[in-house]
Short mmCIF file of C-alpha atoms in Angstrom, two decimals:
data_model
loop_
_atom_site.label_atom_id
_atom_site.label_comp_id
_atom_site.label_asym_id
_atom_site.label_seq_id
_atom_site.Cartn_x
_atom_site.Cartn_y
_atom_site.Cartn_z
CA MET A 34 32.19 -177.47 103.33
CA ARG A 35 29.37 -179.48 101.84
CA ARG A 36 28.42 -178.26 98.36
CA ILE A 37 25.33 -179.12 96.36
CA ILE A 38 24.99 -177.57 92.91
CA VAL A 39 22.09 -178.22 90.66
CA ILE A 40 21.63 -176.68 87.23
CA PHE A 41 18.07 -176.60 86.14
CA CYS A 42 15.36 -174.43 84.61
CA LEU A 43 13.34 -173.01 87.49
CA CYS A 44 9.70 -173.75 87.26
CA MET A 45 8.35 -170.21 87.50
CA GLY A 46 5.92 -170.00 84.66
CA PHE A 47 3.27 -172.29 85.89
CA ILE A 48 -0.23 -170.90 86.28
CA GLY A 49 -2.75 -172.73 88.39
CA GLY A 50 -6.41 -172.07 88.86
CA ALA A 51 -8.00 -171.40 92.21
CA ASN A 52 -11.70 -171.55 92.66
CA ALA A 53 -11.78 -170.47 96.29
CA ASN A 54 -15.10 -169.92 97.88
CA THR A 55 -13.87 -169.38 101.42
CA GLY A 56 -12.91 -165.97 102.85
CA LEU A 57 -9.46 -165.37 104.18
CA SER A 58 -10.71 -165.03 107.76
CA ASN A 59 -11.89 -168.59 107.70
CA GLU A 60 -8.57 -170.09 106.47
CA LYS A 61 -6.42 -172.28 108.65
CA PHE A 62 -2.67 -171.80 108.75
CA VAL A 63 0.08 -173.96 110.10
CA SER A 64 1.86 -170.93 111.65
CA ARG A 65 1.48 -167.24 112.42
CA LYS A 66 4.20 -166.58 109.80
CA ILE A 67 2.11 -168.14 107.03
CA LYS A 68 -1.03 -166.36 108.22
CA LEU A 69 0.82 -163.02 108.14
CA LEU A 70 1.99 -163.53 104.64
CA ALA A 71 -1.55 -164.42 103.51
CA GLU A 72 -2.89 -161.25 105.13
CA LEU A 73 -0.31 -159.14 103.23
CA LEU A 74 -1.30 -160.59 99.92
CA PRO A 75 -3.67 -158.52 97.74
CA MET A 76 -6.16 -161.38 97.73
CA GLN A 77 -9.63 -161.69 99.30
CA GLN A 78 -9.71 -165.46 99.02
CA MET A 79 -7.19 -168.25 99.37
CA PRO A 80 -6.99 -171.41 97.32
CA GLU A 81 -8.62 -174.51 98.74
CA ASN A 82 -5.82 -176.96 97.80
CA ASP A 83 -2.26 -177.03 96.53
CA THR A 84 -2.05 -174.30 93.87
CA ILE A 85 0.44 -172.37 91.75
CA MET A 86 -1.11 -169.14 90.52
CA ASN A 87 -0.21 -165.74 89.12
CA VAL A 88 -0.69 -162.71 91.42
CA PRO A 89 0.65 -159.88 89.19
CA GLN A 90 0.01 -157.22 91.91
CA VAL A 91 2.86 -158.96 93.83
CA ILE A 92 5.20 -159.98 91.00
CA LYS A 93 4.86 -160.15 87.25
CA ASN A 94 5.87 -163.23 85.17
CA LYS A 95 6.31 -165.31 88.34
CA SER A 96 3.74 -167.46 90.22
CA LEU A 97 2.96 -167.87 93.94
CA ILE A 98 2.73 -171.31 95.44
CA PHE A 99 0.25 -172.41 98.10
CA THR A 100 0.68 -175.75 99.82
CA PHE A 101 -1.58 -177.56 102.32
CA ASN A 102 -0.73 -180.18 104.90
CA ASN A 103 -2.76 -183.30 105.69
CA ARG A 104 -4.84 -181.39 108.19
CA GLY A 105 -6.09 -178.90 105.59
CA GLU A 106 -3.97 -176.08 106.86
CA ILE A 107 -1.96 -173.81 104.48
CA SER A 108 1.58 -174.89 105.32
CA HIS A 109 3.55 -172.94 102.71
CA ILE A 110 3.23 -169.72 100.70
CA GLY A 111 6.02 -168.38 98.53
CA ILE A 112 7.31 -167.40 95.14
CA SER A 113 7.44 -170.59 93.10
CA LEU A 114 11.08 -171.16 92.36
CA PHE A 115 11.56 -174.92 92.62
CA SER A 116 9.81 -177.98 91.29
CA ASP A 117 8.82 -180.78 93.78
CA ALA A 118 11.61 -182.95 92.29
CA THR A 119 14.19 -180.27 92.90
CA LYS A 120 13.05 -179.75 96.46
CA PHE A 121 13.39 -183.45 97.10
CA LEU A 122 16.89 -183.47 95.54
CA LEU A 123 18.13 -180.45 97.53
CA ASP A 124 16.29 -179.81 100.78
CA LYS A 125 12.54 -179.21 100.88
CA SER A 126 12.57 -177.13 104.09
CA ILE A 127 15.33 -174.84 102.82
CA CYS A 128 13.75 -174.49 99.34
CA ASN A 129 10.42 -173.58 100.94
CA PHE A 130 12.24 -171.04 103.17
CA LEU A 131 13.83 -169.37 100.14
CA GLU A 132 10.47 -169.17 98.39
CA ARG A 133 8.72 -167.88 101.54
CA PHE A 134 11.42 -165.39 102.56
CA LEU A 135 11.75 -163.84 99.09
CA LEU A 136 7.93 -163.35 99.12
CA GLU A 137 8.13 -161.77 102.55
CA LEU A 138 10.76 -159.36 101.30
CA MET A 139 8.63 -158.58 98.22
CA LEU A 140 5.70 -157.66 100.46
CA GLN A 141 7.64 -155.10 102.52
CA GLU A 142 6.53 -151.41 102.09
CA ASN A 143 9.87 -150.08 100.88
CA ASN A 144 13.61 -150.77 100.62
CA GLN A 145 14.24 -149.59 104.14
CA ALA A 146 11.78 -152.18 105.42
CA VAL A 147 13.52 -154.86 103.39
CA GLU A 148 16.92 -153.85 104.88
CA ARG A 149 15.42 -154.01 108.39
CA LYS A 150 14.04 -157.51 107.66
CA LEU A 151 17.39 -158.74 106.38
CA ALA A 152 19.14 -157.34 109.48
CA GLU A 153 16.51 -158.88 111.78
CA TYR A 154 17.18 -162.38 110.46
CA HIS A 155 20.91 -161.88 109.85
CA VAL A 156 20.48 -162.51 106.09
CA THR A 157 22.78 -161.06 103.45
CA LEU A 158 21.40 -160.42 100.02
CA LEU A 159 23.79 -159.62 97.11
CA PHE A 160 23.09 -158.78 93.47
CA ASP A 161 26.15 -159.04 91.22
CA GLY A 162 28.28 -158.88 94.38
CA LYS A 163 26.69 -155.73 95.81
CA ALA A 164 24.46 -155.56 98.90
CA PHE A 165 20.78 -154.79 98.73
CA GLY A 166 20.04 -151.07 98.12
CA LYS A 167 23.41 -150.46 96.48
CA GLY A 168 24.55 -150.52 92.87
CA ASN A 169 21.92 -151.99 90.59
CA MET A 170 20.05 -153.70 93.43
CA LEU A 171 17.30 -151.14 93.88
CA SER A 172 14.31 -153.36 93.42
CA LEU A 173 14.01 -157.03 94.40
CA GLY A 174 10.90 -157.35 92.25
CA ASN A 175 12.72 -156.20 89.18
CA ILE A 176 15.58 -158.65 89.87
CA LEU A 177 13.28 -161.61 90.32
CA GLU A 178 11.37 -160.70 87.18
CA GLN A 179 14.68 -160.73 85.28
CA MET A 180 15.38 -164.25 86.61
CA ASP A 181 14.30 -166.09 83.52
CA MET A 182 15.20 -169.48 82.17
CA PRO A 183 17.75 -170.93 82.09
CA VAL A 184 18.87 -170.50 85.63
CA LYS A 185 21.82 -172.09 87.44
CA PHE A 186 21.16 -172.64 91.13
CA ALA A 187 23.62 -173.59 93.86
CA LEU A 188 23.09 -174.37 97.54
CA ARG A 189 26.08 -174.57 99.91
CA HIS A 190 26.23 -175.41 103.58
CA GLN A 191 29.04 -174.45 105.94
CA ASP A 192 28.83 -174.76 109.70
CA LYS A 193 25.68 -172.91 110.92
CA ARG A 194 25.03 -170.96 107.69
CA ALA A 195 24.05 -171.67 104.14
CA GLU A 196 24.30 -169.75 100.87
CA ALA A 197 21.91 -169.91 97.88
CA SER A 198 22.86 -168.47 94.53
CA TRP A 199 21.01 -168.01 91.26
CA ARG A 200 22.86 -167.27 88.05
CA PHE A 201 20.85 -165.92 85.12
CA GLY A 202 22.14 -164.12 82.08
CA ARG A 203 25.04 -162.06 83.25
CA HIS A 204 23.66 -161.61 86.72
CA THR A 205 24.01 -163.42 90.08
CA LEU A 206 21.72 -163.24 93.10
CA ASN A 207 23.21 -164.55 96.39
CA MET A 208 21.55 -165.08 99.69
CA SER A 209 23.48 -166.05 102.80
CA PHE A 210 21.43 -167.05 105.87
CA PRO A 211 21.78 -168.76 109.27
CA LEU A 212 20.56 -172.31 109.80
CA TYR A 213 18.19 -172.40 112.75
CA ARG A 214 14.78 -173.92 113.03
CA GLU A 215 12.72 -170.76 113.72
CA LEU A 216 13.97 -169.08 110.51
CA ILE A 217 13.97 -172.07 108.15
CA ASP A 218 10.67 -173.58 109.26
CA GLY A 219 9.02 -170.27 110.15
CA THR A 220 7.56 -171.64 113.35
CA ASP A 221 7.83 -170.82 117.00
CA LYS A 222 8.32 -173.52 119.74
CA LYS A 223 4.56 -174.10 120.29
CA GLU A 224 3.87 -174.40 116.54
CA SER A 225 6.81 -176.75 116.04
CA ASP A 226 5.75 -178.97 118.97
CA ASP A 227 2.20 -179.11 117.59
CA ASN A 228 3.53 -180.14 114.13
CA VAL A 229 5.65 -182.92 115.69
CA TYR A 230 2.68 -184.09 117.74
CA HIS A 231 0.47 -184.33 114.68
CA GLN A 232 3.30 -186.07 112.73
CA LEU A 233 3.50 -188.75 115.40
CA GLN A 234 -0.30 -189.19 115.49
CA SER A 235 -0.39 -189.69 111.74
CA ALA A 236 2.73 -191.86 111.64
CA ALA A 237 1.18 -194.41 114.11
CA PHE A 238 -0.77 -195.85 111.16
CA ASP A 239 1.90 -195.67 108.48
CA THR A 240 3.54 -198.63 106.73
CA VAL A 241 7.09 -198.93 107.97
CA THR A 242 9.94 -199.33 105.39
CA LEU A 243 12.94 -199.27 107.67
CA LYS A 244 15.69 -201.82 107.11
CA ASP A 245 19.13 -202.27 108.69
CA GLU A 246 22.13 -201.77 106.44
CA PRO A 247 24.42 -204.80 105.87
CA VAL A 248 27.25 -205.03 108.43
CA ASP A 249 30.83 -205.49 107.31
CA GLY A 250 32.69 -207.48 109.99
CA ARG A 251 35.90 -205.67 109.11
CA ASN A 252 34.43 -202.48 110.61
CA LEU A 253 33.54 -204.09 113.97
CA GLN A 254 35.51 -204.16 117.17
CA PRO A 255 35.30 -207.02 119.72
CA LEU A 256 33.81 -206.63 123.22
CA ALA A 257 33.12 -208.94 126.12
CA GLY A 258 35.62 -211.59 125.12
CA ASN A 259 34.69 -211.53 121.49
CA ARG A 260 31.08 -212.38 122.27
CA ILE A 261 29.84 -208.87 121.37
CA TRP A 262 30.98 -206.74 118.49
CA VAL A 263 30.55 -202.97 118.25
CA SER A 264 30.27 -200.70 115.24
CA LYS A 265 31.72 -197.48 116.56
CA GLY A 266 29.78 -194.34 115.78
CA GLU A 267 30.04 -190.70 116.71
CA VAL A 268 29.92 -189.24 120.23
CA TYR A 269 27.28 -186.53 120.76
CA LEU A 270 28.27 -183.50 122.89
CA VAL A 271 28.52 -185.40 126.19
CA GLN A 272 29.75 -188.84 127.05
CA PRO A 273 28.48 -191.51 126.73
CA LEU A 274 25.85 -190.55 124.14
CA SER A 275 26.91 -192.07 120.87
CA SER A 276 25.70 -193.87 117.75
CA ASP A 277 27.51 -197.14 118.63
CA ARG A 278 25.68 -200.26 117.56
CA TYR A 279 26.20 -203.71 119.06
CA TYR A 280 26.16 -207.07 117.23
CA VAL A 281 26.56 -210.83 117.75
CA LYS A 282 27.92 -213.17 115.14
CA ASP A 283 25.40 -215.44 113.50
CA GLY A 284 27.28 -217.81 111.24
CA ASN A 285 29.11 -215.64 108.71
CA ASN A 286 26.87 -212.69 109.40
CA TYR A 287 26.29 -210.20 112.23
CA ARG A 288 22.93 -209.31 113.74
CA PRO A 289 21.95 -206.63 116.27
CA VAL A 290 22.21 -207.74 119.89
CA PHE A 291 18.87 -208.42 121.62
CA GLN A 292 19.53 -210.94 124.35
CA LYS A 293 18.71 -211.19 128.04
CA GLU A 294 22.40 -211.58 128.79
CA TYR A 295 23.01 -208.06 127.51
CA PRO A 296 20.09 -205.85 128.55
CA GLU A 297 21.90 -202.53 128.20
CA TYR A 298 23.21 -203.26 124.68
CA SER A 299 19.81 -204.71 123.77
CA ALA A 300 17.84 -201.63 124.86
CA ASN A 301 20.26 -199.28 123.24
CA ASN A 302 20.04 -201.17 119.91
CA LEU A 303 16.26 -200.78 119.77
CA PHE A 304 16.68 -197.11 118.86
CA LEU A 305 19.71 -197.46 116.62
CA THR A 306 18.77 -200.60 114.65
CA TYR A 307 15.50 -201.95 113.34
CA LEU A 308 15.58 -205.79 113.28
CA ASN A 309 14.35 -206.28 116.83
CA GLY A 310 11.92 -203.33 116.95
CA LYS A 311 8.97 -205.24 115.49
CA ASP A 312 6.02 -205.81 117.85
CA LYS A 313 7.27 -203.22 120.28
CA SER A 314 5.39 -199.98 121.00
CA LEU A 315 5.97 -196.74 122.84
CA LEU A 316 3.52 -195.00 125.13
CA ILE A 317 4.86 -191.44 124.96
CA THR A 318 4.15 -188.52 127.19
CA HIS A 319 4.92 -185.56 124.92
CA ARG A 320 6.35 -182.73 126.96
CA LYS A 321 5.09 -179.90 124.74
CA TYR A 322 5.38 -176.17 125.02
CA GLY A 323 3.31 -174.67 127.85
CA ARG A 324 3.46 -177.80 130.05
CA PHE A 325 0.81 -179.53 127.90
CA THR A 326 1.55 -183.29 128.05
CA PRO A 327 -0.62 -185.38 125.74
CA GLU A 328 0.01 -189.10 125.46
CA ILE A 329 0.66 -190.87 122.16
CA SER A 330 0.72 -194.57 121.44
CA ILE A 331 2.85 -195.52 118.52
CA PRO A 332 4.77 -198.58 117.29
CA LEU A 333 8.48 -198.20 117.92
CA LEU A 334 9.52 -198.50 114.28
CA ASN A 335 6.88 -195.98 113.20
CA PHE A 336 8.34 -193.57 115.69
CA LEU A 337 11.88 -194.10 114.48
CA GLN A 338 10.79 -193.69 110.86
CA CYS A 339 9.65 -190.14 111.67
CA PHE A 340 13.24 -189.12 112.32
CA SER A 341 15.09 -191.43 109.92
CA ASN A 342 15.85 -188.89 107.17
CA ASP A 343 16.84 -185.49 108.57
CA PHE A 344 18.23 -186.60 111.96
CA VAL A 345 21.16 -188.48 113.39
CA THR A 346 20.32 -190.71 116.41
CA TYR A 347 22.49 -191.02 119.50
CA CYS A 348 21.80 -193.23 122.49
CA HIS A 349 22.85 -194.24 125.94
CA THR A 350 21.39 -196.97 128.18
CA GLY A 351 22.14 -197.51 131.89
CA TYR A 352 20.44 -198.22 135.19
CA ASN A 353 18.70 -195.43 137.03
CA SER A 354 18.38 -194.88 140.81
CA LYS A 355 15.33 -197.20 140.87
CA GLY A 356 17.25 -200.05 139.32
CA LYS A 357 15.44 -199.83 135.98
CA LEU A 358 16.99 -199.62 132.62
CA GLU A 359 16.84 -196.08 131.21
CA THR A 360 17.55 -195.20 127.61
CA ILE A 361 18.23 -191.68 126.42
CA ALA A 362 17.79 -191.28 122.64
CA VAL A 363 18.70 -187.98 121.07
CA PHE A 364 17.63 -187.11 117.49
CA SER A 365 19.83 -184.32 116.24
CA HIS A 366 18.84 -182.45 113.07
CA THR A 367 21.49 -182.72 110.46
CA LYS A 368 21.43 -178.99 109.47
CA LEU A 369 19.43 -176.99 111.97
CA ASN A 370 20.53 -176.38 115.57
CA TYR A 371 17.91 -178.40 117.47
CA ILE A 372 17.18 -181.87 118.84
CA HIS A 373 14.36 -184.12 120.04
CA LEU A 374 14.99 -186.20 123.13
CA LEU A 375 13.33 -189.43 124.18
CA ARG A 376 13.79 -190.79 127.77
CA VAL A 377 12.58 -194.38 128.10
CA SER A 378 12.33 -196.18 131.45
CA ILE A 379 12.30 -199.95 130.92
CA ASP A 380 11.66 -202.83 133.30
CA GLU A 381 14.22 -205.47 132.31
CA LYS A 382 11.66 -208.27 132.23
CA GLN A 383 9.30 -206.18 130.17
CA LEU A 384 11.97 -205.46 127.61
CA PHE A 385 12.08 -209.08 126.55
CA ALA A 386 8.35 -209.75 127.00
CA THR A 387 5.99 -210.42 123.98
CA ARG A 388 4.73 -207.13 122.45
CA PRO A 389 6.09 -204.85 125.18
CA VAL A 390 4.82 -201.27 125.60
CA LEU A 391 7.68 -198.99 126.70
CA LYS A 392 6.82 -195.80 128.55
CA ALA A 393 8.73 -192.72 127.50
CA ASP A 394 8.96 -188.91 127.93
CA PHE A 395 9.47 -187.06 124.68
CA TYR A 396 10.92 -183.50 124.52
CA SER A 397 10.68 -181.93 121.06
CA ASN A 398 12.46 -179.00 119.36
CA ILE A 399 15.08 -178.40 122.07
CA PRO A 400 18.12 -176.19 121.39
CA GLN A 401 21.25 -178.31 121.52
CA GLN A 402 22.80 -176.41 124.30
CA TYR A 403 20.06 -177.61 126.72
CA ILE A 404 21.13 -181.25 126.41
CA LYS A 405 23.30 -181.22 129.60
CA THR A 406 20.39 -179.82 131.70
CA LEU A 407 17.94 -182.46 130.46
CA LEU A 408 20.39 -185.24 131.25
CA GLN A 409 20.88 -184.24 134.86
#
């Protein structure tokens, strides 16, 4: 079990001003879930930018948070429970989920509706050890209004579920919930694919900060008569997808393989290391929901940077039936049960050319169990 515990004073007393001049019907939302929450709020107008504000008709002595993305869409609405620093330290997507889901429960018509919502998402909510609707847990609003500073918060992950707990005064509020993309991100397949597409479009112009970690020769194993060294990684679901990295010795140091003598190791390394990725680009056909297939041109390192934090990368390179190198790169989310998959077909001469453009098919937001079908 991984356990993260943070003790802090929740930032729930902030009041932000909102000088909205646009009607709700004109607002843009990143997902149907966010739009539904906005429609349930007793507000005729939405803020125009990131805002924390009081809406006492929903909850007293707590604030609601409204966040926008870089496209001007409202990307998050919830009960403000965490500072930006705390979200960065813990997990922004999960913290946003907790804020959003508690607001969604608050906006239900009655306790029976709350219980149905909990059952729908397989979420357990306990107050002082007793399930919602039993014991003292008769009103979620009253409980959240009692949640005053100081508050001790803990977030624990185990397998495919997580548990959040708040301790305040003599009370404890616990929420246990499953870890899957649709629940945590609040988006369906189409919305998630659109978000990834816009992320890649924006990332094409970012400044890349990726650097390879130093290599300790004691952790390497020899291959090819001691000419190649491998840093063994993890195997992903099916052989031979792995996070193995390949190196050659350079004086007293080791550098990632990128040599014509070793095309398979070299192609594989492009997606698992960064040294040789400069001046290389991808021309991606994004296989989005609904058979929509836009093309994206993006520098290789910019693409990799998009998935460098919340994902583990696994690769395999071999020759396909047409005699071309083909690399399969899988980006597996570290907590949620989904992957992105990149299939790159590479002409061996092009691989080592100056400023090559590598053509690839990109499948985003795929359940992990579909990996075998895609690799056939």
